[in-house]
Coordinates of C-alpha atoms and ligand atoms in Angstrom, one line a residue:
X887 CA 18.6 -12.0 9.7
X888 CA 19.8 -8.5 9.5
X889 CA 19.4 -6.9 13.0
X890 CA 17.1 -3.7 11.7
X891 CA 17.8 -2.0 14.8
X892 CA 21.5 -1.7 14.7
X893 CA 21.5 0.1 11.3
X894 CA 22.5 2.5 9.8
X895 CA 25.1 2.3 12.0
X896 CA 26.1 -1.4 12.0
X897 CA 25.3 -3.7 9.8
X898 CA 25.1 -7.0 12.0
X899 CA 23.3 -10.1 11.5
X900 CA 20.9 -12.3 14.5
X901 CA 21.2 -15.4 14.6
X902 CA 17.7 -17.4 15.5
X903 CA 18.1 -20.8 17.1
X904 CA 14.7 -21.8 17.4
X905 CA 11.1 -20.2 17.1
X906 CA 11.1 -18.1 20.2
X907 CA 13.8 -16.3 19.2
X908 CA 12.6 -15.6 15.6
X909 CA 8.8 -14.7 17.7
X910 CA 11.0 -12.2 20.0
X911 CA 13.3 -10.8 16.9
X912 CA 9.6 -9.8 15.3
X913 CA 8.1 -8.4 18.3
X914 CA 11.0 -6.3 19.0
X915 CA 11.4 -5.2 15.4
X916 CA 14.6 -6.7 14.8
X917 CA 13.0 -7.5 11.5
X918 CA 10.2 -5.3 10.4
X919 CA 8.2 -4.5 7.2
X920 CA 5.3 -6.7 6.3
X921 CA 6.9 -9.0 3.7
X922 CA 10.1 -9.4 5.8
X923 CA 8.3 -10.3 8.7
X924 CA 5.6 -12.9 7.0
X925 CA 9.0 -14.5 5.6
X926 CA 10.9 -14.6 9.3
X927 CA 8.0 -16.4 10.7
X928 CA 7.5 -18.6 7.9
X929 CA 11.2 -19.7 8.9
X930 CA 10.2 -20.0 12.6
X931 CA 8.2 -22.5 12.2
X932 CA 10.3 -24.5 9.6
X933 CA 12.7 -24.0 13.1
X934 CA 10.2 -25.1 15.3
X935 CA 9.3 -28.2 13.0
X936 CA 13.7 -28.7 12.7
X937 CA 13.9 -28.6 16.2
X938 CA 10.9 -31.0 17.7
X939 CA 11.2 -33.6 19.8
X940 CA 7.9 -35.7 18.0
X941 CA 7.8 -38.7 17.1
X942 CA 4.2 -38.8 16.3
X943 CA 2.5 -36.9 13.3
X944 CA -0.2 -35.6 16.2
X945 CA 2.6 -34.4 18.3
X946 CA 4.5 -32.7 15.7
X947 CA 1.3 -30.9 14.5
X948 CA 0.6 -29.8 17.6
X949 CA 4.1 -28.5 18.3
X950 CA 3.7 -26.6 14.8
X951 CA 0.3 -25.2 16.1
X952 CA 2.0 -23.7 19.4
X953 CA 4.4 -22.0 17.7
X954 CA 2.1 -21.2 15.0
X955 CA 0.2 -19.2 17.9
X956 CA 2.9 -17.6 19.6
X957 CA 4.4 -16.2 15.9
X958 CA 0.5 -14.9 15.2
X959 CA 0.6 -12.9 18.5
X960 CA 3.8 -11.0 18.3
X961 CA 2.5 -8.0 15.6
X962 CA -1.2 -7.7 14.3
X963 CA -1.4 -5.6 11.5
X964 CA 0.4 -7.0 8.8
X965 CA -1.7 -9.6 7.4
X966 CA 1.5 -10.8 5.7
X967 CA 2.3 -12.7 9.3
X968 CA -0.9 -14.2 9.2
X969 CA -0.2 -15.4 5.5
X970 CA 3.1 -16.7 5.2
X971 CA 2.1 -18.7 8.5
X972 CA -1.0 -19.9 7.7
X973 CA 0.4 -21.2 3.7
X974 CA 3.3 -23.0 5.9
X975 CA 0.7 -24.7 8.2
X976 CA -1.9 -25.8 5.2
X977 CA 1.0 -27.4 3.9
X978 CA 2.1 -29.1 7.1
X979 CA -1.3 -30.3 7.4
X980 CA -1.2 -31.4 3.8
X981 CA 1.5 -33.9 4.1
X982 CA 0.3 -37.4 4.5
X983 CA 3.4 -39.2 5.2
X984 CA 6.0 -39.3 8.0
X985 CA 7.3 -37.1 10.7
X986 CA 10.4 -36.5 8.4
X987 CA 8.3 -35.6 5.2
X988 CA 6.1 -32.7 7.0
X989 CA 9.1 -31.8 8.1
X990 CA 10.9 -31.6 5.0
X991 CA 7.8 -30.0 3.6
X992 CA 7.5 -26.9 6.1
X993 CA 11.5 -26.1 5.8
X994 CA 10.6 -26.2 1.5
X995 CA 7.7 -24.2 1.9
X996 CA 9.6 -21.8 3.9
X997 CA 12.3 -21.3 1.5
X998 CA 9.3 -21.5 -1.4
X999 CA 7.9 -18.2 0.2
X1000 CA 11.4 -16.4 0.6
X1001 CA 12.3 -16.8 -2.7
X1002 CA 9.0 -16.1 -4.1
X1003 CA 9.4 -12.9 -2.7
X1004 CA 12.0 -11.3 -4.4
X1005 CA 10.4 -12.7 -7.3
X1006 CA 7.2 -10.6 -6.8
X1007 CA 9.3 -7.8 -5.7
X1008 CA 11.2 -7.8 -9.2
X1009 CA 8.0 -8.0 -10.8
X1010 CA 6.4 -5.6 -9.2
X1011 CA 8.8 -3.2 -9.5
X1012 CA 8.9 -3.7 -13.3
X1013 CA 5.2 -3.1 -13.8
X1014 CA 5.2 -0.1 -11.2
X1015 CA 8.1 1.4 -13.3
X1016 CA 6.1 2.3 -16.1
X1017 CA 4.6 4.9 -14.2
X1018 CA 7.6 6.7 -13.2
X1019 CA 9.0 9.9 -15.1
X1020 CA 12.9 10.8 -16.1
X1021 CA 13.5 13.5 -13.5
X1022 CA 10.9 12.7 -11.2
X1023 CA 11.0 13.4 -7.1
X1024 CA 9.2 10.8 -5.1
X1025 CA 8.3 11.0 -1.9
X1026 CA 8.8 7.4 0.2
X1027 CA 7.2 7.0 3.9
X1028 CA 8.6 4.3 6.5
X1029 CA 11.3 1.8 4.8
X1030 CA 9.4 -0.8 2.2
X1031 CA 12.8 -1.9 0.9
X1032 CA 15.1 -4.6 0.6
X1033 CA 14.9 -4.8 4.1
X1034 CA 11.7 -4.7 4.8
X1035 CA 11.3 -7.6 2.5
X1036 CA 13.4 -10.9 1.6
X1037 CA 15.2 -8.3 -0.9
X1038 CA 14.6 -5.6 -3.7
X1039 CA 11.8 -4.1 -1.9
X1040 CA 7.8 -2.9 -2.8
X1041 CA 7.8 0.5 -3.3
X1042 CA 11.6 0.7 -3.0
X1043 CA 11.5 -1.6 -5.6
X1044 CA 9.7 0.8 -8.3
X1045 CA 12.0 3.3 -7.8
X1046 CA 14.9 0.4 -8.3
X1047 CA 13.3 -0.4 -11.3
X1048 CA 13.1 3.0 -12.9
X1049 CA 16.4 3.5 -12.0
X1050 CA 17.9 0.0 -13.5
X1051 CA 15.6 1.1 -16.8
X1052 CA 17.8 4.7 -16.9
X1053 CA 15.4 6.9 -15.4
X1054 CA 16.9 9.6 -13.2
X1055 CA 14.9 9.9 -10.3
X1056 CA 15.8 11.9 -6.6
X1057 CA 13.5 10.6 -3.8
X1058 CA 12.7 12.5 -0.7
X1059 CA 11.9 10.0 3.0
X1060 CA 10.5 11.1 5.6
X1061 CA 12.1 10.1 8.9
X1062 CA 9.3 7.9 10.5
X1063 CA 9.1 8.9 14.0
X1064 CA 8.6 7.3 16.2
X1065 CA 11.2 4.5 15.2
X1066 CA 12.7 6.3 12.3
X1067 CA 12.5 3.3 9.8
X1068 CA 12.9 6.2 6.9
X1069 CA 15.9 7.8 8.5
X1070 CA 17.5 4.6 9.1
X1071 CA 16.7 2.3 7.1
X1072 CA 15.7 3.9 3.3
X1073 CA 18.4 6.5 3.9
X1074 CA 20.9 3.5 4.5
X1075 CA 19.2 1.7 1.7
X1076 CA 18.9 4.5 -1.3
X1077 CA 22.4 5.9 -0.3
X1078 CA 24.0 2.0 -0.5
X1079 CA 22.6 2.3 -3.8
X1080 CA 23.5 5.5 -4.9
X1081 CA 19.9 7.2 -6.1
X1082 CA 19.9 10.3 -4.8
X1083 CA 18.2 10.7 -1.4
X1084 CA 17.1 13.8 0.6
X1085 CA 15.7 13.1 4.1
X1086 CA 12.7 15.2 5.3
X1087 CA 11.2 15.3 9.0
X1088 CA 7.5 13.7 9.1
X1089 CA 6.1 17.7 9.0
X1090 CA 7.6 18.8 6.3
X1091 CA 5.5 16.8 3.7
X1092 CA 3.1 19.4 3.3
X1093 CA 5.4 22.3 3.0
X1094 CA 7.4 20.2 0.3
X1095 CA 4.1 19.4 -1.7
X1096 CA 3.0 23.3 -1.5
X1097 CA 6.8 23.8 -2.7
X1098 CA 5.8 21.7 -6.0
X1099 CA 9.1 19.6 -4.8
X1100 CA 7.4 16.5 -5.1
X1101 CA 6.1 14.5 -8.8
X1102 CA 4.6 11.3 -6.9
X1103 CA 4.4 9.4 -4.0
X1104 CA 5.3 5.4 -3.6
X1105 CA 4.4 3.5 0.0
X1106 CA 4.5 0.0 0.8
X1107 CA 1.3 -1.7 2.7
X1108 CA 0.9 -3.8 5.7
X1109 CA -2.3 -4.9 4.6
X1110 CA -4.6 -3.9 2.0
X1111 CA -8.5 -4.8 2.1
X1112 CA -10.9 -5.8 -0.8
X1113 CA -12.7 -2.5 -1.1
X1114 CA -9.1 -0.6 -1.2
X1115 CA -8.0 0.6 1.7
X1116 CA -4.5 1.1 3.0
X1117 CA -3.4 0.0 6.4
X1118 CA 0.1 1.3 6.2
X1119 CA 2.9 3.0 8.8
X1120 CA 1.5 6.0 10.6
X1121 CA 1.6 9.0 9.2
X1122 CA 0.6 7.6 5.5
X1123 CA -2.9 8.9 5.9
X1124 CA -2.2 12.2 6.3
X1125 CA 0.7 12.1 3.3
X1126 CA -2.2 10.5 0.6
X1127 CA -4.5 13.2 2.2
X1128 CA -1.6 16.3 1.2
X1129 CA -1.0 14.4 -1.9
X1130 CA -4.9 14.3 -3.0
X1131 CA -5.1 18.3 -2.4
X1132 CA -2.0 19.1 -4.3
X1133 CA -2.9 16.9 -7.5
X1134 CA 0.2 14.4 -6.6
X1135 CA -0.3 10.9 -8.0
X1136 CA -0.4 8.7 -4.5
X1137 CA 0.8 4.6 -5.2
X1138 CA 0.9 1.8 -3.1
X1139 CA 3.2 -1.1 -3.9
X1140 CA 2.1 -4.5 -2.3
X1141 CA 2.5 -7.9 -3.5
X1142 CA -0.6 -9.9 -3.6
X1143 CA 0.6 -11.6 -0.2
X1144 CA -0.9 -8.2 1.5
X1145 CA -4.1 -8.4 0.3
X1146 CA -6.8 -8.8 3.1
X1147 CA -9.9 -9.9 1.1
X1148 CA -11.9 -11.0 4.4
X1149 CA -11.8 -8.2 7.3
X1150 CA -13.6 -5.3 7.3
X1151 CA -12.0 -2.2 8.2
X1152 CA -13.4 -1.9 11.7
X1153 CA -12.0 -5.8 12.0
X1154 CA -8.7 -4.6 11.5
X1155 CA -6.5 -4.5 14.9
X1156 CA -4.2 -1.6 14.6
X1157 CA -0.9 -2.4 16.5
X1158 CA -0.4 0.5 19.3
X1159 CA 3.2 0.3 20.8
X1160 CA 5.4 1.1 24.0
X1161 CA 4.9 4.7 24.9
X1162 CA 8.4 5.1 25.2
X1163 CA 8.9 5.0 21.7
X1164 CA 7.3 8.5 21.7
X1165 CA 8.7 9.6 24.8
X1166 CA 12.0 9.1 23.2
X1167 CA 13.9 9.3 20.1
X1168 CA 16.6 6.6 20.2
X1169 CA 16.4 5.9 23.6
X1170 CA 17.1 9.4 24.5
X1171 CA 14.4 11.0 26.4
X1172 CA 12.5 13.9 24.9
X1173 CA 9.9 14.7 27.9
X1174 CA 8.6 14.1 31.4
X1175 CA 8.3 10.4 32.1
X1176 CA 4.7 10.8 33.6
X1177 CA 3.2 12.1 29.9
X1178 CA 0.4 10.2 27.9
X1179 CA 1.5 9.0 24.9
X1180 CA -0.8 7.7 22.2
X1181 CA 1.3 5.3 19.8
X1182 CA -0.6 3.9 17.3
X1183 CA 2.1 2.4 14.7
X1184 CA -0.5 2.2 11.7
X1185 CA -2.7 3.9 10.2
X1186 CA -6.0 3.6 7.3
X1187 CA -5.9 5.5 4.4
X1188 CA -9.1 5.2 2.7
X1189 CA -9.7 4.3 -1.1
X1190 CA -10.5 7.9 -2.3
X1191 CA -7.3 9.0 -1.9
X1192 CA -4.9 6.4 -3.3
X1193 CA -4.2 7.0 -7.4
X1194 CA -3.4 3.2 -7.8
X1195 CA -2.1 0.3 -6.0
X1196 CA 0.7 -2.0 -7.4
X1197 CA 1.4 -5.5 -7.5
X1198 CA 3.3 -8.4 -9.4
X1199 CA -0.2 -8.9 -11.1
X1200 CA -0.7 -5.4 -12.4
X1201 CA -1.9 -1.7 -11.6
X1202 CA -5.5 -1.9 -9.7
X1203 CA -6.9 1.5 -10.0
X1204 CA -11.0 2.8 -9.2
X1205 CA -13.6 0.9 -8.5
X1206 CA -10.9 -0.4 -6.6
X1207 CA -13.6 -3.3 -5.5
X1208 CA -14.3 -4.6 -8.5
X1209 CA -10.7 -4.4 -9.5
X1210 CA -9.2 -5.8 -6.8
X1211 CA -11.3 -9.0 -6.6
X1212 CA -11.0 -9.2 -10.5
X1213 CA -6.5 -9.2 -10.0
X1214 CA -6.2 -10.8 -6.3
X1215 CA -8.6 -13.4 -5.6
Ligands
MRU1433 O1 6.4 -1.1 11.9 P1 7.0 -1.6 10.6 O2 8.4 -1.0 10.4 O3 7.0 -3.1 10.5 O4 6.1 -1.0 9.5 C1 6.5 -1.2 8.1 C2 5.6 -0.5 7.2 O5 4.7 0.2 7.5 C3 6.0 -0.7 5.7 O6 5.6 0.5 5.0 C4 5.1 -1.9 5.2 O7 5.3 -3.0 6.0 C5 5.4 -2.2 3.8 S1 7.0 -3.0 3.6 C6 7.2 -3.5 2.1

């Protein structure tokens, strides 16, 4: 995998060996981004199923269920994890046949979600297209790009799209503090690409909306629930909060693999991080050692304030409820 925290400066590439290693590469967001880190797991347990020592079906099953755990507790908000993991296992438990054939049949269903990915990627992208302008400036929050997924990107993705369809478009990302996934990683992604990219500091949002600078705004999703709302990077709340005072259009792009139809809102764990990831920037400290520091890395944006949310299946809009359960289950 491509080692997200090297870039933009190098592009270098980790290699895994077995399902701890793909469980640490997650936890210390090595790989990052919902999609891309459903995917990575789905391949640590196709390791951990390559690699076992079973000669049973019972042990192999159980080897596939320890691992299974210990990929489930390295992030909790992106339901995508829990997904890609849980589709691998069904299928593992599926198989009635040999230790050879279950493992044939978690390494396939591995590569099944992987490639489905782009797939849905592409496809959502097409659809969200349709909603973008010639000329228009959107605004983009944390990286939901190529790298952030198996490749092409969710919200990333739409603005691909519109640009492979000839529209021009400029986007503006924020940095992302505190581990400056839009800095990094869209920068190094939109520049790569050539669409015109301006990079904003995560306070400058409002003053750029006020400005009139910005036409729409496009964010990926770590997890979105049946009654609409957005679990997301932090710092997307108060963006869709700006965008809903100043009239600007406010879309999320998630494939239907991000869709949380069972947990309530209050059910929903938000992942709070190292407090050195605040007390630095880069590894270089900013302030006194001894300082609080509250790190949430998500946050909720509630239904009210997103315009429409995109997926491979279509454009849900309000009653988001009715909508969504009509389109994702
Ligand atoms: O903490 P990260 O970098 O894993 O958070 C990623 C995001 O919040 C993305 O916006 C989200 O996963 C959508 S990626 C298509």
């Amino acid at each position: 995998m491509v080692d997200q925290s090297k870039l933009p400066f190098s592009l270098e590439f980790l290699v895994c060996e077995n399902f701890m290693d793909v469980a640490k590469a997650i936890k210390d967001m090595k790989v990052r981004g919902a999609p891309a880190i459903g995917a990575a797991a789905a391949y640590g347990l196709a390791l951990a199923a390559y690699k076992s020592k079973a000669v049973t079906v019972d042990e192999l099953i159980n080897d596939l269920k320890k691992a299974c755990a210990i990929l489930k507790s390295t992030r909790p908000t992106a339901i995508n994890l829990f997904w890609a993991l849980d589709r691998v296992m069904n299928r593992a438990l599926s198989v009635r046949g040999s230790v050879k054939e279950i493992v044939k049949a978690v390494i396939d269903e591995a590569n099944r979600i992987a490639e489905e990915d782009i797939e849905l990627n592409k496809r959502l992208g097409k659809i969200g297209a349709g909603l973008i302008d010639d000329g228009d400036v959107i605004l983009t929050h944390c990286n939901a790009g190529a790298l952030a997924t198996v490749g092409y990107g969710t919200a990333l993705g739409v603005i691909r799209a519109a640009v492979e369809e000839g529209k021009r478009v400029r986007v503006f990302a924020t940095e992302t503090r505190p581990k400056l996934q839009g800095a990094r990683l869209t920068v190094f992604e939109l520049v790569k690409d050539e669409i015109p990219v301006t990079l904003i500091t995560d306070n400058m949002v409002g003053y750029c909306m006020y400005k009139g600078i910005i036409d729409k705004v496009i964010v990926g999703a770590d997890r979105v629930l049946a009654d609409g709302h957005v679990i997301n990077k932090i710092g997307t709340y108060t963006i869709a909060v700006l965008a809903k005072n100043h009239g600007v259009s406010f879309y999320v792009a998630a494939p239907s693999s991000s869709f949380d139809l069972k947990s309530k809102v209050t059910e929903v764990i938000i992942e709070e991080r190292d407090p050195n990831e605040v007390r630095q920037v880069m590894g270089v400290q900013i302030t006194l050692d001894e300082v609080n520091v509250f790190n949430p890395a998500f946050d909720i944006t509630p239904p009210e304030y997103v315009t429409a949310i995109i997926t491979e299946r279509g454009i849900i809009t309000a009653p988001f409820k009715e909508n969504i359960r009509r389109l994702i289950l």
